[in-house]
């Protein structure tokens, strides 16, 4: 039977691709969006719920009846340096708390390579890597069935992806390199379909030199 997968941050460049991949695999996507979010035309007609992550009642109602949540929210670059704290730490924590209240057991979080690092140029934006790790820890300690996907630098490239392999490693093994958002979206959906990914941090980057290996096969060699 088809599952219903909620995707928060589904108006974002990774989030909308996750929603597309969920639909493409025959499951139902439910988009969690804020009032001003603008999802792409490709998601017109898909179930949408508009809410603030700080509104627990609205968040609970939006998660009612879903089988899994993929968290693809992330602070957008801004002069407001509190964004990473509000979105990448508190926002994730609120979503985890809502899953616990509503009974959504399966959660995949899109985080970042180097999450938890204090000394890193990306931290010039509101200590984002530090707040991302706090968000990750809220999920890790929740008792939920979680997977954390930590991508490298994200690209918009959509061409020639079928021959491009993903390098999956456990936490704190990779520091650089990149991956197209489409492949991150596929990793998230693969994780939902791979019970062996529960309780794991997956660092992901990709390259044409990397053999194409499925997530389950990659995890078997860890
Ligand atoms: N950029 C990179 O190279 C890179 C590398 C590694 C990891 N990451 C992480 O990967 C994730 C996806 O990145 P992306 O560049 O694809 O995302 P993005 O396009 O910047 O989208 C961010 C999403 O988060 C939502 N959001 C932001 N603030 C919010 C708030 N206060 N309340 C609710 N929703 C909010 C946005 O909604 P609106 O559309 O309404 O703004 C949007 O849907 C992020 O967590 C990012 O930090 C990025």
Tab-separated table of C-alpha atoms and ligand atoms in Angstrom:
chain	number	residue	atom	x	y	z
A	1	UNK	CA	0.000	0.000	0.000
A	2	UNK	CA	1.231	3.501	-0.773
A	3	UNK	CA	2.637	5.473	2.145
A	4	UNK	CA	2.099	9.138	2.914
A	5	UNK	CA	5.355	11.030	3.366
A	6	UNK	CA	5.345	14.574	4.729
A	7	UNK	CA	8.141	16.835	3.492
A	8	UNK	CA	8.843	20.037	5.387
A	9	UNK	CA	10.678	22.737	3.488
A	10	UNK	CA	9.057	21.353	0.339
A	11	UNK	CA	9.353	24.741	-1.377
A	12	UNK	CA	13.136	24.536	-1.077
A	13	UNK	CA	15.429	23.353	-3.829
A	14	UNK	CA	16.071	20.001	-2.141
A	15	UNK	CA	12.636	19.728	-0.541
A	16	UNK	CA	10.666	19.962	-3.772
A	17	UNK	CA	12.856	17.295	-5.352
A	18	UNK	CA	12.235	14.998	-2.372
A	19	UNK	CA	8.497	15.487	-2.878
A	20	UNK	CA	8.863	14.722	-6.591
A	21	UNK	CA	10.846	11.539	-5.842
A	22	UNK	CA	8.256	10.402	-3.282
A	23	UNK	CA	5.503	10.827	-5.864
A	24	UNK	CA	7.592	9.189	-8.595
A	25	UNK	CA	7.963	6.058	-6.455
A	26	UNK	CA	4.205	5.824	-6.052
A	27	UNK	CA	3.808	7.193	-2.554
A	28	UNK	CA	1.798	10.262	-1.528
A	29	UNK	CA	3.661	13.461	-0.678
A	30	UNK	CA	2.274	15.976	1.789
A	31	UNK	CA	4.011	19.334	1.577
A	32	UNK	CA	4.555	21.248	4.835
A	33	UNK	CA	4.999	24.885	3.860
A	34	UNK	CA	4.945	28.270	5.504
A	35	UNK	CA	2.363	30.877	4.517
A	36	UNK	CA	4.645	32.599	2.015
A	37	UNK	CA	6.346	29.499	0.544
A	38	UNK	CA	6.178	29.032	-3.207
A	39	UNK	CA	6.459	25.391	-4.276
A	40	UNK	CA	7.178	24.804	-7.979
A	41	UNK	CA	4.496	24.118	-10.589
A	42	UNK	CA	5.527	20.443	-10.679
A	43	UNK	CA	3.890	20.037	-7.256
A	44	UNK	CA	0.596	21.703	-8.120
A	45	UNK	CA	-2.279	19.566	-6.929
A	46	UNK	CA	-0.161	17.813	-4.284
A	47	UNK	CA	-1.535	17.909	-0.717
A	48	UNK	CA	-0.229	21.124	0.920
A	49	UNK	CA	-0.426	22.276	4.535
A	50	UNK	CA	0.520	25.869	5.413
A	51	UNK	CA	1.815	26.446	8.936
A	52	UNK	CA	4.473	27.909	11.178
A	53	UNK	CA	6.925	25.440	12.714
A	54	UNK	CA	6.337	27.257	16.003
A	55	UNK	CA	2.597	26.433	15.966
A	56	UNK	CA	2.490	23.025	17.661
A	57	UNK	CA	-1.232	22.514	17.082
A	58	UNK	CA	-0.962	23.219	13.358
A	59	UNK	CA	2.142	21.053	13.043
A	60	UNK	CA	0.425	18.148	14.806
A	61	UNK	CA	-2.608	18.455	12.524
A	62	UNK	CA	-0.383	18.515	9.424
A	63	UNK	CA	1.421	15.345	10.517
A	64	UNK	CA	-1.734	13.440	11.410
A	65	UNK	CA	-1.961	10.260	9.328
A	66	UNK	CA	1.508	10.410	7.740
A	67	UNK	CA	3.835	7.391	7.730
A	68	UNK	CA	7.108	9.329	7.643
A	69	UNK	CA	8.514	12.855	7.713
A	70	UNK	CA	11.461	14.161	5.726
A	71	UNK	CA	12.787	17.398	7.209
A	72	UNK	CA	14.252	19.568	4.448
A	73	UNK	CA	13.859	22.925	6.150
A	74	UNK	CA	16.953	25.081	6.470
A	75	UNK	CA	17.584	28.736	7.230
A	76	UNK	CA	17.800	30.734	4.027
A	77	UNK	CA	20.868	32.988	3.746
A	78	UNK	CA	19.981	36.297	5.376
A	79	UNK	CA	21.383	39.211	7.361
A	80	UNK	CA	19.327	37.784	10.229
A	81	UNK	CA	21.948	35.566	11.865
A	82	UNK	CA	19.378	33.960	14.187
A	83	UNK	CA	17.957	31.927	11.273
A	84	UNK	CA	20.115	28.829	11.822
A	85	UNK	CA	19.200	28.743	15.518
A	86	UNK	CA	15.477	29.201	14.817
A	87	UNK	CA	15.176	26.885	11.822
A	88	UNK	CA	18.023	24.325	11.949
A	89	UNK	CA	17.892	23.750	15.709
A	90	UNK	CA	14.521	24.835	17.148
A	91	UNK	CA	12.600	24.141	13.932
A	92	UNK	CA	13.916	20.577	13.788
A	93	UNK	CA	13.277	20.108	17.500
A	94	UNK	CA	9.638	21.267	17.082
A	95	UNK	CA	9.119	18.825	14.232
A	96	UNK	CA	10.589	15.954	16.263
A	97	UNK	CA	8.359	16.817	19.231
A	98	UNK	CA	5.334	16.862	16.956
A	99	UNK	CA	6.219	13.425	15.539
A	100	UNK	CA	6.398	12.079	19.083
A	101	UNK	CA	2.988	13.540	19.972
A	102	UNK	CA	1.278	12.376	16.784
A	103	UNK	CA	2.987	8.975	16.538
A	104	UNK	CA	4.998	9.471	13.325
A	105	UNK	CA	7.900	7.100	13.950
A	106	UNK	CA	10.041	7.420	10.823
A	107	UNK	CA	11.989	10.655	10.249
A	108	UNK	CA	14.748	11.540	7.773
A	109	UNK	CA	16.594	14.822	8.354
A	110	UNK	CA	18.595	16.652	5.680
A	111	UNK	CA	21.540	18.158	7.570
A	112	UNK	CA	25.038	18.979	6.274
A	113	UNK	CA	28.593	17.687	6.084
A	114	UNK	CA	30.611	19.118	8.976
A	115	UNK	CA	27.564	19.514	11.227
A	116	UNK	CA	28.869	20.129	14.743
A	117	UNK	CA	32.075	21.865	13.633
A	118	UNK	CA	32.868	25.129	15.423
A	119	UNK	CA	35.717	26.159	13.150
A	120	UNK	CA	34.375	26.344	9.631
A	121	UNK	CA	33.768	29.232	7.219
A	122	UNK	CA	30.071	28.314	6.893
A	123	UNK	CA	29.649	29.299	10.549
A	124	UNK	CA	29.943	32.951	9.515
A	125	UNK	CA	26.211	32.519	8.855
A	126	UNK	CA	24.923	32.354	12.433
A	127	UNK	CA	27.018	29.353	13.577
A	128	UNK	CA	24.908	27.237	11.263
A	129	UNK	CA	26.942	24.047	11.616
A	130	UNK	CA	26.680	24.202	15.399
A	131	UNK	CA	22.897	24.684	15.313
A	132	UNK	CA	22.522	21.927	12.749
A	133	UNK	CA	24.191	19.490	15.136
A	134	UNK	CA	21.793	20.556	17.894
A	135	UNK	CA	18.921	19.794	15.516
A	136	UNK	CA	20.479	16.428	14.692
A	137	UNK	CA	20.846	15.587	18.372
A	138	UNK	CA	17.205	16.378	19.073
A	139	UNK	CA	16.338	13.727	16.501
A	140	UNK	CA	19.003	11.203	17.586
A	141	UNK	CA	17.817	11.299	21.199
A	142	UNK	CA	14.102	11.162	20.335
A	143	UNK	CA	13.673	7.381	20.297
A	144	UNK	CA	12.168	7.732	16.795
A	145	UNK	CA	13.350	5.676	13.804
A	146	UNK	CA	15.683	8.305	12.388
A	147	UNK	CA	18.188	8.717	9.586
A	148	UNK	CA	20.312	11.821	9.137
A	149	UNK	CA	21.509	12.607	5.615
A	150	UNK	CA	24.510	14.971	5.572
A	151	UNK	CA	25.158	16.186	2.028
A	152	UNK	CA	28.182	18.024	0.741
A	153	UNK	CA	27.847	21.239	-1.259
A	154	UNK	CA	24.537	21.167	-3.133
A	155	UNK	CA	24.195	21.744	-6.855
A	156	UNK	CA	21.235	22.232	-9.164
A	157	UNK	CA	22.575	19.950	-11.884
A	158	UNK	CA	20.005	17.520	-13.295
A	159	UNK	CA	21.987	16.120	-16.238
A	160	UNK	CA	23.878	12.801	-16.390
A	161	UNK	CA	22.888	11.706	-12.892
A	162	UNK	CA	22.228	8.046	-13.646
A	163	UNK	CA	25.934	7.244	-14.060
A	164	UNK	CA	26.992	9.253	-11.029
A	165	UNK	CA	27.801	7.273	-7.902
A	166	UNK	CA	27.109	8.404	-4.345
A	167	UNK	CA	29.821	8.003	-1.723
A	168	UNK	CA	28.071	7.074	1.543
A	169	UNK	CA	30.108	7.257	4.739
A	170	UNK	CA	29.329	7.372	8.468
A	171	UNK	CA	29.620	10.636	10.418
A	172	UNK	CA	32.686	12.861	10.231
A	173	UNK	CA	34.483	11.033	7.412
A	174	UNK	CA	33.971	13.595	4.626
A	175	UNK	CA	34.691	17.324	4.616
A	176	UNK	CA	34.283	18.581	1.077
A	177	UNK	CA	32.958	17.702	-2.391
A	178	UNK	CA	29.470	18.155	-3.651
A	179	UNK	CA	26.300	16.397	-4.736
A	180	UNK	CA	23.344	17.414	-6.891
A	181	UNK	CA	20.160	18.056	-4.926
A	182	UNK	CA	18.349	15.464	-7.053
A	183	UNK	CA	20.691	12.736	-5.741
A	184	UNK	CA	20.190	13.943	-2.155
A	185	UNK	CA	16.449	13.654	-2.721
A	186	UNK	CA	16.903	10.090	-3.991
A	187	UNK	CA	19.091	9.266	-0.960
A	188	UNK	CA	16.318	10.467	1.362
A	189	UNK	CA	13.703	8.330	-0.351
A	190	UNK	CA	16.127	5.371	-0.478
A	191	UNK	CA	16.656	5.783	3.273
A	192	UNK	CA	12.898	5.586	3.857
A	193	UNK	CA	12.890	2.283	1.966
A	194	UNK	CA	16.014	0.902	3.722
A	195	UNK	CA	15.462	-0.133	7.347
A	196	UNK	CA	19.256	-0.640	7.731
A	197	UNK	CA	19.607	3.158	7.558
A	198	UNK	CA	17.678	3.640	10.799
A	199	UNK	CA	19.821	5.117	13.554
A	200	UNK	CA	22.571	6.163	11.140
A	201	UNK	CA	24.175	9.351	9.923
A	202	UNK	CA	24.840	9.101	6.166
A	203	UNK	CA	27.341	11.532	4.718
A	204	UNK	CA	26.774	11.810	0.976
A	205	UNK	CA	28.760	13.287	-1.887
A	206	UNK	CA	28.855	12.142	-5.491
A	207	UNK	CA	31.056	11.945	-8.551
A	208	UNK	CA	31.248	10.289	-11.950
A	209	UNK	CA	34.324	8.397	-10.680
A	210	UNK	CA	32.336	6.816	-7.864
A	211	UNK	CA	30.751	3.427	-8.678
A	212	UNK	CA	26.958	3.448	-8.615
A	213	UNK	CA	26.000	1.430	-5.522
A	214	UNK	CA	22.615	1.291	-3.802
A	215	UNK	CA	22.222	2.434	-0.212
A	216	UNK	CA	21.513	-1.048	1.111
A	217	UNK	CA	24.631	-2.430	-0.557
A	218	UNK	CA	26.724	0.486	0.722
A	219	UNK	CA	25.522	-0.038	4.286
A	220	UNK	CA	26.311	-3.763	4.127
A	221	UNK	CA	30.020	-2.943	3.900
A	222	UNK	CA	30.128	-0.544	6.898
B	1	LIG	N1	23.483	24.926	0.101
B	1	LIG	C1	24.331	23.941	0.298
B	1	LIG	O1	25.341	23.761	-0.421
B	1	LIG	C2	24.066	22.976	1.426
B	1	LIG	C3	25.031	21.996	1.703
B	1	LIG	C4	24.746	21.029	2.672
B	1	LIG	C5	23.534	21.060	3.364
B	1	LIG	N2	22.617	22.056	3.085
B	1	LIG	C6	21.331	22.002	3.805
B	1	LIG	O2	20.424	21.233	3.013
B	1	LIG	C7	19.080	21.657	3.271
B	1	LIG	C8	18.405	21.989	1.937
B	1	LIG	O3	19.113	23.055	1.325
B	1	LIG	P1	18.499	23.830	0.052
B	1	LIG	O4	19.542	24.836	-0.376
B	1	LIG	O5	18.004	22.876	-0.944
B	1	LIG	O6	17.268	24.561	0.739
B	1	LIG	P2	16.553	25.941	0.361
B	1	LIG	O7	16.302	25.986	-1.115
B	1	LIG	O8	17.287	27.087	0.991
B	1	LIG	O9	15.142	25.744	1.089
B	1	LIG	C9	14.982	25.897	2.468
B	1	LIG	C10	13.580	25.469	2.837
B	1	LIG	O10	13.403	25.711	4.249
B	1	LIG	C11	12.252	26.506	4.415
B	1	LIG	N3	12.361	27.396	5.557
B	1	LIG	C12	13.324	28.326	5.779
B	1	LIG	N4	13.072	28.989	6.910
B	1	LIG	C13	11.918	28.477	7.409
B	1	LIG	C14	11.128	28.746	8.545
B	1	LIG	N5	11.467	29.689	9.442
B	1	LIG	N6	9.994	28.034	8.738
B	1	LIG	C15	9.636	27.077	7.847
B	1	LIG	N7	10.342	26.764	6.746
B	1	LIG	C16	11.466	27.467	6.532
B	1	LIG	C17	12.123	27.313	3.130
B	1	LIG	O11	10.806	27.805	3.003
B	1	LIG	P3	10.487	29.119	2.080
B	1	LIG	O12	10.451	28.625	0.666
B	1	LIG	O13	9.181	29.575	2.592
B	1	LIG	O14	11.610	30.103	2.320
B	1	LIG	C18	12.487	26.260	2.107
B	1	LIG	O15	11.382	25.422	1.851
B	1	LIG	C19	19.201	22.840	4.231
B	1	LIG	O16	19.030	22.381	5.545
B	1	LIG	C20	20.625	23.323	4.009
B	1	LIG	O17	21.139	24.008	5.138
B	1	LIG	C21	22.868	22.982	2.129
